[in-house]
Amino acid sequence: MNEALLRSLTPSVLGILVRRGADFAAAEDAVQDALVEAVRVWPADAPQDPKGWLVTVAWRRFLDARRSDAARRRREDLVDEEPAPGPAPAVDDTLQLYFLCAHSSLTPSSAVALTLRAVGGLTTRQIAQAYLVPEATMAQRISRAKRTLSGVRFDQPGDVATVLRVLYLVFNEGYSGDVDLAAEAIRLTRQLAARADHPEVAGLLALMLLHHARRATRTAPDGSLVPLAEQDRGRWDTESIAEGVEILQAALARDRLGEFQAQAAIAALHADAPTAGETDWVQIVEWYDELVRLTDSPVVRLNRAVAVGEADGPRAGLAALAALDDSLPRHTAVAAYLQERDGALTTAARLYAEAARKAPNLAERDYLTRQAARLNARRCR
């Protein structure tokens, strides 16, 4: 079963159902039912036209659901409109669906969660981790968003800021998570940049390109994580870096700073350093100060503590870290790194082991476990 194919076809199939008159919540449920049926049927009997198959099955699921409603007349009209067998039109509705999910009737956080689930292909668990909330809480938020959109007319799509937030989270999950969505997020952000003359759109595209340029070096052949300082910079994608820097410089020149531009500036400083030791950490701290001002995000403050530790020494970093909630994801891993930098190897080893137990994925867990083992072996020599 080709899960990547199913994921890539989902937005287009969903868009076809919406255009044919299905309200978004019902269409999304119908498409999910069709995907489940595909997982069951395709391994033994793969269709020649996967997209057309999904459209037909999803539409029938939608009609089945509508048959339980009282609107018999409308239901019969919809049956007449069932798409004919054969190849479905090759229309990319994905970006439009992002805007439709960012509807004015939803709060920005609900719109982002719904889009990540319905169009982005992320699981409720992955979205909950991105928002730092329990999975049950996120499931309720998504369900409420679906109910809110039930029967809503999609003639007033949402704003660019919400769509940017969704694309950013999709890219982050694709870059570091279980599902490969990074390239798709870049593609859609390019489309958005061509449509919207907005410095933050450019800032997000630059940020994605600069991070994606390092992707090939982030893991070793055995799948283990390679930290930024140890990556082979000669293998970074210099064309993507040059494009990202050029886009960023044009955006910053407009003097309308936003969080994505600030993040891209930090990524550009990392990309510009010939070696890890030549990184301009002082300037990176200054950009983190801008990000704190723009977002007041605890995750930004956590990353700033690392930068302070590099620019001003590990004790300064630990002092910045002490002001933050120790329940923050990766707080313990940052504390371990700074304690090691300060020479407290016993404490660092204990914290690395503790951070490994809290790690959100296997690759991170393995890396942190190896760090703890390395320090314990060093102390025993």
PDB file of C-alpha atoms in Angstrom, residues 17-319:
ATOM      1  CA  LEU A  17     -16.154  16.980  -3.334  1.00  0.00           C
ATOM      2  CA  VAL A  18     -16.327  20.541  -1.988  1.00  0.00           C
ATOM      3  CA  ARG A  19     -16.688  21.971  -5.496  1.00  0.00           C
ATOM      4  CA  ARG A  20     -19.524  19.528  -6.188  1.00  0.00           C
ATOM      5  CA  GLY A  21     -21.538  20.829  -3.268  1.00  0.00           C
ATOM      6  CA  ALA A  22     -20.397  18.864  -0.226  1.00  0.00           C
ATOM      7  CA  ASP A  23     -19.880  20.897   2.930  1.00  0.00           C
ATOM      8  CA  PHE A  24     -16.321  20.633   4.194  1.00  0.00           C
ATOM      9  CA  ALA A  25     -16.931  18.531   7.315  1.00  0.00           C
ATOM     10  CA  ALA A  26     -18.987  15.919   5.448  1.00  0.00           C
ATOM     11  CA  ALA A  27     -16.523  15.870   2.544  1.00  0.00           C
ATOM     12  CA  GLU A  28     -13.581  15.341   4.880  1.00  0.00           C
ATOM     13  CA  ASP A  29     -15.369  12.433   6.592  1.00  0.00           C
ATOM     14  CA  ALA A  30     -16.223  10.892   3.211  1.00  0.00           C
ATOM     15  CA  VAL A  31     -12.635  11.137   1.996  1.00  0.00           C
ATOM     16  CA  GLN A  32     -11.343   9.548   5.197  1.00  0.00           C
ATOM     17  CA  ASP A  33     -13.802   6.671   4.675  1.00  0.00           C
ATOM     18  CA  ALA A  34     -12.555   6.270   1.102  1.00  0.00           C
ATOM     19  CA  LEU A  35      -8.941   6.150   2.288  1.00  0.00           C
ATOM     20  CA  VAL A  36      -9.812   3.399   4.774  1.00  0.00           C
ATOM     21  CA  GLU A  37     -11.507   1.462   1.973  1.00  0.00           C
ATOM     22  CA  ALA A  38      -8.440   1.945  -0.254  1.00  0.00           C
ATOM     23  CA  VAL A  39      -6.167   0.512   2.429  1.00  0.00           C
ATOM     24  CA  ARG A  40      -8.466  -2.533   2.571  1.00  0.00           C
ATOM     25  CA  VAL A  41      -9.003  -3.062  -1.172  1.00  0.00           C
ATOM     26  CA  TRP A  42      -5.974  -1.830  -3.082  1.00  0.00           C
ATOM     27  CA  PRO A  43      -3.367  -4.398  -1.979  1.00  0.00           C
ATOM     28  CA  ALA A  44      -5.424  -7.130  -3.704  1.00  0.00           C
ATOM     29  CA  ASP A  45      -7.028  -5.078  -6.485  1.00  0.00           C
ATOM     30  CA  ALA A  46      -5.196  -1.811  -7.226  1.00  0.00           C
ATOM     31  CA  PRO A  47      -7.183   0.541  -9.513  1.00  0.00           C
ATOM     32  CA  GLN A  48      -5.741   1.846 -12.778  1.00  0.00           C
ATOM     33  CA  ASP A  49      -6.920   5.361 -11.857  1.00  0.00           C
ATOM     34  CA  PRO A  50      -6.357   5.773  -8.079  1.00  0.00           C
ATOM     35  CA  LYS A  51      -7.627   9.359  -7.972  1.00  0.00           C
ATOM     36  CA  GLY A  52     -10.797   8.562  -9.910  1.00  0.00           C
ATOM     37  CA  TRP A  53     -11.409   5.561  -7.664  1.00  0.00           C
ATOM     38  CA  LEU A  54     -11.089   7.712  -4.528  1.00  0.00           C
ATOM     39  CA  VAL A  55     -13.405  10.400  -5.960  1.00  0.00           C
ATOM     40  CA  THR A  56     -16.079   7.833  -6.804  1.00  0.00           C
ATOM     41  CA  VAL A  57     -15.919   6.028  -3.452  1.00  0.00           C
ATOM     42  CA  ALA A  58     -15.759   9.265  -1.434  1.00  0.00           C
ATOM     43  CA  TRP A  59     -18.713  10.723  -3.328  1.00  0.00           C
ATOM     44  CA  ARG A  60     -20.768   7.606  -2.688  1.00  0.00           C
ATOM     45  CA  ARG A  61     -19.843   7.738   0.996  1.00  0.00           C
ATOM     46  CA  PHE A  62     -20.967  11.365   1.046  1.00  0.00           C
ATOM     47  CA  LEU A  63     -24.271  10.485  -0.621  1.00  0.00           C
ATOM     48  CA  ASP A  64     -24.821   7.612   1.804  1.00  0.00           C
ATOM     49  CA  ALA A  65     -24.431  10.049   4.673  1.00  0.00           C
ATOM     50  CA  ARG A  66     -26.780  12.546   3.061  1.00  0.00           C
ATOM     51  CA  ARG A  67     -29.449   9.867   2.548  1.00  0.00           C
ATOM     52  CA  SER A  68     -29.964   9.832   6.307  1.00  0.00           C
ATOM     53  CA  ASP A  69     -30.981  13.517   6.177  1.00  0.00           C
ATOM     54  CA  ALA A  70     -34.448  14.827   5.534  1.00  0.00           C
ATOM     55  CA  ALA A  71     -33.484  16.758   2.383  1.00  0.00           C
ATOM     56  CA  ARG A  72     -34.575  14.042  -0.105  1.00  0.00           C
ATOM     57  CA  ARG A  73     -34.967  16.439  -3.025  1.00  0.00           C
ATOM     58  CA  ARG A  74     -31.465  17.820  -2.721  1.00  0.00           C
ATOM     59  CA  ARG A  75     -30.194  14.284  -2.232  1.00  0.00           C
ATOM     60  CA  GLU A  76     -31.669  13.146  -5.546  1.00  0.00           C
ATOM     61  CA  ASP A  77     -30.095  16.133  -7.311  1.00  0.00           C
ATOM     62  CA  LEU A  78     -26.705  15.172  -5.944  1.00  0.00           C
ATOM     63  CA  VAL A  79     -27.086  11.599  -7.185  1.00  0.00           C
ATOM     64  CA  ASP A  80     -27.590  12.965 -10.706  1.00  0.00           C
ATOM     65  CA  GLU A  81     -24.337  14.892 -10.363  1.00  0.00           C
ATOM     66  CA  GLU A  82     -22.218  11.840  -9.500  1.00  0.00           C
ATOM     67  CA  PRO A  83     -18.966  12.084 -11.479  1.00  0.00           C
ATOM     68  CA  ALA A  84     -18.772   9.792 -14.481  1.00  0.00           C
ATOM     69  CA  PRO A  85     -16.216   6.958 -14.445  1.00  0.00           C
ATOM     70  CA  GLY A  86     -12.852   7.785 -15.917  1.00  0.00           C
ATOM     71  CA  PRO A  87      -9.830   9.936 -15.075  1.00  0.00           C
ATOM     72  CA  ALA A  88     -10.533  12.785 -12.658  1.00  0.00           C
ATOM     73  CA  PRO A  89      -9.489  16.311 -13.697  1.00  0.00           C
ATOM     74  CA  ALA A  90      -5.895  17.146 -12.855  1.00  0.00           C
ATOM     75  CA  VAL A  91      -6.549  20.199 -10.671  1.00  0.00           C
ATOM     76  CA  ASP A  92      -4.388  21.092  -7.652  1.00  0.00           C
ATOM     77  CA  ASP A  93      -6.786  22.404  -5.019  1.00  0.00           C
ATOM     78  CA  THR A  94      -4.432  22.038  -2.076  1.00  0.00           C
ATOM     79  CA  LEU A  95      -3.578  25.687  -1.450  1.00  0.00           C
ATOM     80  CA  GLN A  96      -7.210  26.719  -1.960  1.00  0.00           C
ATOM     81  CA  LEU A  97      -8.237  24.139   0.644  1.00  0.00           C
ATOM     82  CA  TYR A  98      -5.747  25.663   3.080  1.00  0.00           C
ATOM     83  CA  PHE A  99      -7.512  28.992   2.657  1.00  0.00           C
ATOM     84  CA  LEU A 100     -10.960  27.427   2.968  1.00  0.00           C
ATOM     85  CA  CYS A 101      -9.994  25.742   6.237  1.00  0.00           C
ATOM     86  CA  ALA A 102      -8.776  29.112   7.532  1.00  0.00           C
ATOM     87  CA  HIS A 103     -12.407  30.285   7.486  1.00  0.00           C
ATOM     88  CA  SER A 104     -13.428  33.432   9.328  1.00  0.00           C
ATOM     89  CA  SER A 105     -15.901  31.431  11.458  1.00  0.00           C
ATOM     90  CA  LEU A 106     -12.999  29.576  13.109  1.00  0.00           C
ATOM     91  CA  THR A 107     -10.417  30.824  15.563  1.00  0.00           C
ATOM     92  CA  PRO A 108      -6.879  30.787  14.101  1.00  0.00           C
ATOM     93  CA  SER A 109      -5.817  27.887  16.353  1.00  0.00           C
ATOM     94  CA  SER A 110      -8.842  25.798  15.354  1.00  0.00           C
ATOM     95  CA  ALA A 111      -8.326  26.603  11.673  1.00  0.00           C
ATOM     96  CA  VAL A 112      -4.702  25.502  11.850  1.00  0.00           C
ATOM     97  CA  ALA A 113      -5.559  22.271  13.653  1.00  0.00           C
ATOM     98  CA  LEU A 114      -8.327  21.382  11.201  1.00  0.00           C
ATOM     99  CA  THR A 115      -6.157  22.061   8.157  1.00  0.00           C
ATOM    100  CA  LEU A 116      -3.255  20.026   9.499  1.00  0.00           C
ATOM    101  CA  ARG A 117      -5.615  17.098  10.091  1.00  0.00           C
ATOM    102  CA  ALA A 118      -7.838  17.296   7.008  1.00  0.00           C
ATOM    103  CA  VAL A 119      -5.446  18.559   4.337  1.00  0.00           C
ATOM    104  CA  GLY A 120      -1.925  18.311   5.753  1.00  0.00           C
ATOM    105  CA  GLY A 121      -2.168  14.612   6.553  1.00  0.00           C
ATOM    106  CA  LEU A 122      -0.920  14.876  10.156  1.00  0.00           C
ATOM    107  CA  THR A 123      -2.365  12.739  12.921  1.00  0.00           C
ATOM    108  CA  THR A 124      -4.123  14.231  15.920  1.00  0.00           C
ATOM    109  CA  ARG A 125      -1.153  13.141  18.046  1.00  0.00           C
ATOM    110  CA  GLN A 126       1.337  14.999  15.836  1.00  0.00           C
ATOM    111  CA  ILE A 127      -0.769  18.168  15.900  1.00  0.00           C
ATOM    112  CA  ALA A 128      -1.132  17.971  19.680  1.00  0.00           C
ATOM    113  CA  GLN A 129       2.647  17.712  20.033  1.00  0.00           C
ATOM    114  CA  ALA A 130       3.115  20.775  17.832  1.00  0.00           C
ATOM    115  CA  TYR A 131       0.714  22.744  20.043  1.00  0.00           C
ATOM    116  CA  LEU A 132       2.040  21.321  23.322  1.00  0.00           C
ATOM    117  CA  VAL A 133      -1.426  20.123  24.402  1.00  0.00           C
ATOM    118  CA  PRO A 134      -2.852  16.681  25.270  1.00  0.00           C
ATOM    119  CA  GLU A 135      -4.054  14.585  22.326  1.00  0.00           C
ATOM    120  CA  ALA A 136      -7.611  14.455  23.732  1.00  0.00           C
ATOM    121  CA  THR A 137      -7.740  18.249  23.870  1.00  0.00           C
ATOM    122  CA  MET A 138      -6.658  18.512  20.253  1.00  0.00           C
ATOM    123  CA  ALA A 139      -9.179  15.893  19.154  1.00  0.00           C
ATOM    124  CA  GLN A 140     -11.966  17.947  20.736  1.00  0.00           C
ATOM    125  CA  ARG A 141     -10.693  21.116  19.058  1.00  0.00           C
ATOM    126  CA  ILE A 142     -10.708  19.475  15.630  1.00  0.00           C
ATOM    127  CA  SER A 143     -14.195  18.036  16.191  1.00  0.00           C
ATOM    128  CA  ARG A 144     -15.541  21.458  17.190  1.00  0.00           C
ATOM    129  CA  ALA A 145     -13.978  23.003  14.089  1.00  0.00           C
ATOM    130  CA  LYS A 146     -15.685  20.412  11.869  1.00  0.00           C
ATOM    131  CA  ARG A 147     -19.034  21.109  13.515  1.00  0.00           C
ATOM    132  CA  THR A 148     -18.567  24.844  13.091  1.00  0.00           C
ATOM    133  CA  LEU A 149     -17.908  24.469   9.377  1.00  0.00           C
ATOM    134  CA  SER A 150     -20.808  22.093   8.806  1.00  0.00           C
ATOM    135  CA  GLY A 151     -23.098  23.815   6.295  1.00  0.00           C
ATOM    136  CA  VAL A 152     -20.960  26.987   6.107  1.00  0.00           C
ATOM    137  CA  ARG A 153     -20.594  28.671   2.724  1.00  0.00           C
ATOM    138  CA  PHE A 154     -16.970  28.968   1.629  1.00  0.00           C
ATOM    139  CA  ASP A 155     -17.233  32.360  -0.055  1.00  0.00           C
ATOM    140  CA  GLN A 156     -15.049  34.087   2.564  1.00  0.00           C
ATOM    141  CA  PRO A 157     -11.792  32.138   2.856  1.00  0.00           C
ATOM    142  CA  GLY A 158      -9.374  32.789   5.686  1.00  0.00           C
ATOM    143  CA  ASP A 159      -6.405  35.122   5.856  1.00  0.00           C
ATOM    144  CA  VAL A 160      -2.794  34.680   4.830  1.00  0.00           C
ATOM    145  CA  ALA A 161      -1.462  34.689   8.404  1.00  0.00           C
ATOM    146  CA  THR A 162      -3.395  31.540   9.349  1.00  0.00           C
ATOM    147  CA  VAL A 163      -2.382  29.743   6.149  1.00  0.00           C
ATOM    148  CA  LEU A 164       1.258  30.634   6.849  1.00  0.00           C
ATOM    149  CA  ARG A 165       0.995  29.147  10.326  1.00  0.00           C
ATOM    150  CA  VAL A 166      -0.363  25.911   8.881  1.00  0.00           C
ATOM    151  CA  LEU A 167       2.344  25.673   6.218  1.00  0.00           C
ATOM    152  CA  TYR A 168       5.009  26.318   8.854  1.00  0.00           C
ATOM    153  CA  LEU A 169       3.750  23.507  11.081  1.00  0.00           C
ATOM    154  CA  VAL A 170       3.368  21.125   8.135  1.00  0.00           C
ATOM    155  CA  PHE A 171       6.969  21.839   7.124  1.00  0.00           C
ATOM    156  CA  ASN A 172       8.243  21.329  10.668  1.00  0.00           C
ATOM    157  CA  GLU A 173       6.514  17.962  10.935  1.00  0.00           C
ATOM    158  CA  GLY A 174       7.783  16.964   7.508  1.00  0.00           C
ATOM    159  CA  TYR A 175      11.307  18.104   8.351  1.00  0.00           C
ATOM    160  CA  SER A 176      11.637  16.411  11.708  1.00  0.00           C
ATOM    161  CA  GLY A 177       8.666  14.098  12.182  1.00  0.00           C
ATOM    162  CA  ASP A 178       7.314  10.778  10.986  1.00  0.00           C
ATOM    163  CA  VAL A 179       5.694  11.969   7.742  1.00  0.00           C
ATOM    164  CA  ASP A 180       7.581  13.476   4.781  1.00  0.00           C
ATOM    165  CA  LEU A 181       5.675  16.700   4.121  1.00  0.00           C
ATOM    166  CA  ALA A 182       8.530  19.197   3.851  1.00  0.00           C
ATOM    167  CA  ALA A 183       8.787  19.277   0.051  1.00  0.00           C
ATOM    168  CA  GLU A 184       5.002  19.661  -0.257  1.00  0.00           C
ATOM    169  CA  ALA A 185       5.045  22.582   2.196  1.00  0.00           C
ATOM    170  CA  ILE A 186       7.769  24.293   0.151  1.00  0.00           C
ATOM    171  CA  ARG A 187       5.795  23.762  -3.056  1.00  0.00           C
ATOM    172  CA  LEU A 188       2.651  25.306  -1.591  1.00  0.00           C
ATOM    173  CA  THR A 189       4.564  28.214  -0.062  1.00  0.00           C
ATOM    174  CA  ARG A 190       6.067  28.950  -3.480  1.00  0.00           C
ATOM    175  CA  GLN A 191       2.542  29.044  -4.887  1.00  0.00           C
ATOM    176  CA  LEU A 192       1.456  31.379  -2.115  1.00  0.00           C
ATOM    177  CA  ALA A 193       4.470  33.652  -2.663  1.00  0.00           C
ATOM    178  CA  ALA A 194       3.511  33.953  -6.331  1.00  0.00           C
ATOM    179  CA  ARG A 195      -0.010  35.021  -5.323  1.00  0.00           C
ATOM    180  CA  ALA A 196       0.596  37.163  -2.224  1.00  0.00           C
ATOM    181  CA  ASP A 197       3.063  40.061  -2.155  1.00  0.00           C
ATOM    182  CA  HIS A 198       3.736  39.794   1.582  1.00  0.00           C
ATOM    183  CA  PRO A 199       7.141  39.904   3.333  1.00  0.00           C
ATOM    184  CA  GLU A 200       6.170  37.174   5.809  1.00  0.00           C
ATOM    185  CA  VAL A 201       5.276  34.810   2.968  1.00  0.00           C
ATOM    186  CA  ALA A 202       8.741  35.459   1.566  1.00  0.00           C
ATOM    187  CA  GLY A 203      10.211  35.036   5.034  1.00  0.00           C
ATOM    188  CA  LEU A 204       8.587  31.630   5.460  1.00  0.00           C
ATOM    189  CA  LEU A 205       9.744  30.460   2.025  1.00  0.00           C
ATOM    190  CA  ALA A 206      13.307  31.591   2.828  1.00  0.00           C
ATOM    191  CA  LEU A 207      13.179  29.787   6.181  1.00  0.00           C
ATOM    192  CA  MET A 208      12.019  26.554   4.562  1.00  0.00           C
ATOM    193  CA  LEU A 209      14.687  26.681   1.868  1.00  0.00           C
ATOM    194  CA  LEU A 210      17.473  27.364   4.367  1.00  0.00           C
ATOM    195  CA  HIS A 211      16.431  24.490   6.620  1.00  0.00           C
ATOM    196  CA  HIS A 212      15.760  22.116   3.742  1.00  0.00           C
ATOM    197  CA  ALA A 213      19.248  22.825   2.365  1.00  0.00           C
ATOM    198  CA  ARG A 214      20.697  20.963   5.375  1.00  0.00           C
ATOM    199  CA  ARG A 215      18.332  18.022   5.259  1.00  0.00           C
ATOM    200  CA  ALA A 216      20.698  15.494   3.671  1.00  0.00           C
ATOM    201  CA  THR A 217      23.193  15.937   6.501  1.00  0.00           C
ATOM    202  CA  ARG A 218      20.802  15.757   9.447  1.00  0.00           C
ATOM    203  CA  THR A 219      20.982  11.981   9.742  1.00  0.00           C
ATOM    204  CA  ALA A 220      23.757   9.405   9.392  1.00  0.00           C
ATOM    205  CA  PRO A 221      23.422   6.392   7.053  1.00  0.00           C
ATOM    206  CA  ASP A 222      22.125   4.339  10.004  1.00  0.00           C
ATOM    207  CA  GLY A 223      19.345   6.902  10.618  1.00  0.00           C
ATOM    208  CA  SER A 224      20.878   8.426  13.740  1.00  0.00           C
ATOM    209  CA  LEU A 225      20.668  12.182  14.259  1.00  0.00           C
ATOM    210  CA  VAL A 226      23.649  14.395  13.417  1.00  0.00           C
ATOM    211  CA  PRO A 227      23.639  17.677  15.382  1.00  0.00           C
ATOM    212  CA  LEU A 228      24.166  20.929  13.499  1.00  0.00           C
ATOM    213  CA  ALA A 229      27.713  21.398  14.779  1.00  0.00           C
ATOM    214  CA  GLU A 230      28.763  17.988  13.392  1.00  0.00           C
ATOM    215  CA  GLN A 231      27.069  18.149   9.989  1.00  0.00           C
ATOM    216  CA  ASP A 232      29.141  18.032   6.809  1.00  0.00           C
ATOM    217  CA  ARG A 233      28.632  21.577   5.546  1.00  0.00           C
ATOM    218  CA  GLY A 234      30.156  20.672   2.211  1.00  0.00           C
ATOM    219  CA  ARG A 235      27.023  18.626   1.522  1.00  0.00           C
ATOM    220  CA  TRP A 236      24.593  21.462   2.207  1.00  0.00           C
ATOM    221  CA  ASP A 237      22.549  22.543  -0.815  1.00  0.00           C
ATOM    222  CA  THR A 238      24.251  25.818  -1.723  1.00  0.00           C
ATOM    223  CA  GLU A 239      21.683  26.702  -4.412  1.00  0.00           C
ATOM    224  CA  SER A 240      18.827  26.512  -1.921  1.00  0.00           C
ATOM    225  CA  ILE A 241      20.854  28.534   0.588  1.00  0.00           C
ATOM    226  CA  ALA A 242      21.587  31.238  -2.000  1.00  0.00           C
ATOM    227  CA  GLU A 243      17.928  31.383  -3.033  1.00  0.00           C
ATOM    228  CA  GLY A 244      16.767  31.530   0.577  1.00  0.00           C
ATOM    229  CA  VAL A 245      19.197  34.333   1.452  1.00  0.00           C
ATOM    230  CA  GLU A 246      18.197  36.333  -1.615  1.00  0.00           C
ATOM    231  CA  ILE A 247      14.486  36.002  -0.810  1.00  0.00           C
ATOM    232  CA  LEU A 248      15.139  36.925   2.836  1.00  0.00           C
ATOM    233  CA  GLN A 249      17.180  40.015   1.998  1.00  0.00           C
ATOM    234  CA  ALA A 250      14.416  41.307  -0.285  1.00  0.00           C
ATOM    235  CA  ALA A 251      11.835  40.730   2.463  1.00  0.00           C
ATOM    236  CA  LEU A 252      13.906  42.425   5.197  1.00  0.00           C
ATOM    237  CA  ALA A 253      14.460  45.429   2.934  1.00  0.00           C
ATOM    238  CA  ARG A 254      10.725  46.160   3.148  1.00  0.00           C
ATOM    239  CA  ASP A 255      11.129  46.911   6.878  1.00  0.00           C
ATOM    240  CA  ARG A 256       8.037  44.947   7.976  1.00  0.00           C
ATOM    241  CA  LEU A 257       9.678  42.404  10.244  1.00  0.00           C
ATOM    242  CA  GLY A 258       7.745  39.300  11.251  1.00  0.00           C
ATOM    243  CA  GLU A 259       8.568  36.081  13.044  1.00  0.00           C
ATOM    244  CA  PHE A 260       9.268  34.036   9.920  1.00  0.00           C
ATOM    245  CA  GLN A 261      11.735  36.610   8.634  1.00  0.00           C
ATOM    246  CA  ALA A 262      13.487  36.614  12.020  1.00  0.00           C
ATOM    247  CA  GLN A 263      13.682  32.822  12.050  1.00  0.00           C
ATOM    248  CA  ALA A 264      15.023  32.847   8.503  1.00  0.00           C
ATOM    249  CA  ALA A 265      17.682  35.354   9.539  1.00  0.00           C
ATOM    250  CA  ILE A 266      18.860  32.940  12.248  1.00  0.00           C
ATOM    251  CA  ALA A 267      18.933  30.075   9.753  1.00  0.00           C
ATOM    252  CA  ALA A 268      20.891  32.249   7.312  1.00  0.00           C
ATOM    253  CA  LEU A 269      23.535  32.995   9.953  1.00  0.00           C
ATOM    254  CA  HIS A 270      23.984  29.266  10.550  1.00  0.00           C
ATOM    255  CA  ALA A 271      24.196  28.649   6.797  1.00  0.00           C
ATOM    256  CA  ASP A 272      26.725  31.460   6.353  1.00  0.00           C
ATOM    257  CA  ALA A 273      29.214  30.087   8.900  1.00  0.00           C
ATOM    258  CA  PRO A 274      32.010  28.031   7.221  1.00  0.00           C
ATOM    259  CA  THR A 275      32.359  25.986  10.429  1.00  0.00           C
ATOM    260  CA  ALA A 276      30.322  25.613  13.606  1.00  0.00           C
ATOM    261  CA  GLY A 277      33.033  27.463  15.524  1.00  0.00           C
ATOM    262  CA  GLU A 278      32.686  30.507  13.276  1.00  0.00           C
ATOM    263  CA  THR A 279      28.942  30.909  13.875  1.00  0.00           C
ATOM    264  CA  ASP A 280      27.985  34.493  14.793  1.00  0.00           C
ATOM    265  CA  TRP A 281      26.182  33.597  18.016  1.00  0.00           C
ATOM    266  CA  VAL A 282      26.043  37.200  19.231  1.00  0.00           C
ATOM    267  CA  GLN A 283      23.984  38.206  16.227  1.00  0.00           C
ATOM    268  CA  ILE A 284      21.851  35.074  16.576  1.00  0.00           C
ATOM    269  CA  VAL A 285      21.004  36.069  20.158  1.00  0.00           C
ATOM    270  CA  GLU A 286      19.958  39.493  18.865  1.00  0.00           C
ATOM    271  CA  TRP A 287      17.596  37.868  16.370  1.00  0.00           C
ATOM    272  CA  TYR A 288      16.186  35.656  19.130  1.00  0.00           C
ATOM    273  CA  ASP A 289      15.537  38.803  21.139  1.00  0.00           C
ATOM    274  CA  GLU A 290      13.491  40.071  18.175  1.00  0.00           C
ATOM    275  CA  LEU A 291      11.632  36.762  18.023  1.00  0.00           C
ATOM    276  CA  VAL A 292      10.816  36.924  21.740  1.00  0.00           C
ATOM    277  CA  ARG A 293       9.457  40.428  21.208  1.00  0.00           C
ATOM    278  CA  LEU A 294       7.336  39.272  18.260  1.00  0.00           C
ATOM    279  CA  THR A 295       6.020  35.988  19.687  1.00  0.00           C
ATOM    280  CA  ASP A 296       6.747  35.707  23.417  1.00  0.00           C
ATOM    281  CA  SER A 297       6.949  31.975  22.716  1.00  0.00           C
ATOM    282  CA  PRO A 298       8.390  29.698  25.413  1.00  0.00           C
ATOM    283  CA  VAL A 299       9.968  27.533  22.688  1.00  0.00           C
ATOM    284  CA  VAL A 300      11.719  30.613  21.275  1.00  0.00           C
ATOM    285  CA  ARG A 301      12.995  31.454  24.769  1.00  0.00           C
ATOM    286  CA  LEU A 302      14.302  27.900  25.101  1.00  0.00           C
ATOM    287  CA  ASN A 303      16.210  28.174  21.810  1.00  0.00           C
ATOM    288  CA  ARG A 304      17.466  31.589  22.890  1.00  0.00           C
ATOM    289  CA  ALA A 305      18.950  30.016  26.047  1.00  0.00           C
ATOM    290  CA  VAL A 306      21.050  27.722  23.835  1.00  0.00           C
ATOM    291  CA  ALA A 307      22.243  30.695  21.777  1.00  0.00           C
ATOM    292  CA  VAL A 308      23.085  32.666  24.939  1.00  0.00           C
ATOM    293  CA  GLY A 309      25.073  29.674  26.160  1.00  0.00           C
ATOM    294  CA  GLU A 310      27.097  29.739  22.951  1.00  0.00           C
ATOM    295  CA  ALA A 311      27.564  33.523  22.850  1.00  0.00           C
ATOM    296  CA  ASP A 312      28.179  34.267  26.551  1.00  0.00           C
ATOM    297  CA  GLY A 313      29.140  30.918  28.037  1.00  0.00           C
ATOM    298  CA  PRO A 314      27.196  27.945  29.444  1.00  0.00           C
ATOM    299  CA  ARG A 315      26.457  29.560  32.808  1.00  0.00           C
ATOM    300  CA  ALA A 316      24.751  32.473  31.093  1.00  0.00           C
ATOM    301  CA  GLY A 317      22.744  29.929  29.101  1.00  0.00           C
ATOM    302  CA  LEU A 318      21.792  28.054  32.258  1.00  0.00           C
ATOM    303  CA  ALA A 319      20.683  31.299  33.869  1.00  0.00           C
TER     304      ALA A 319
END
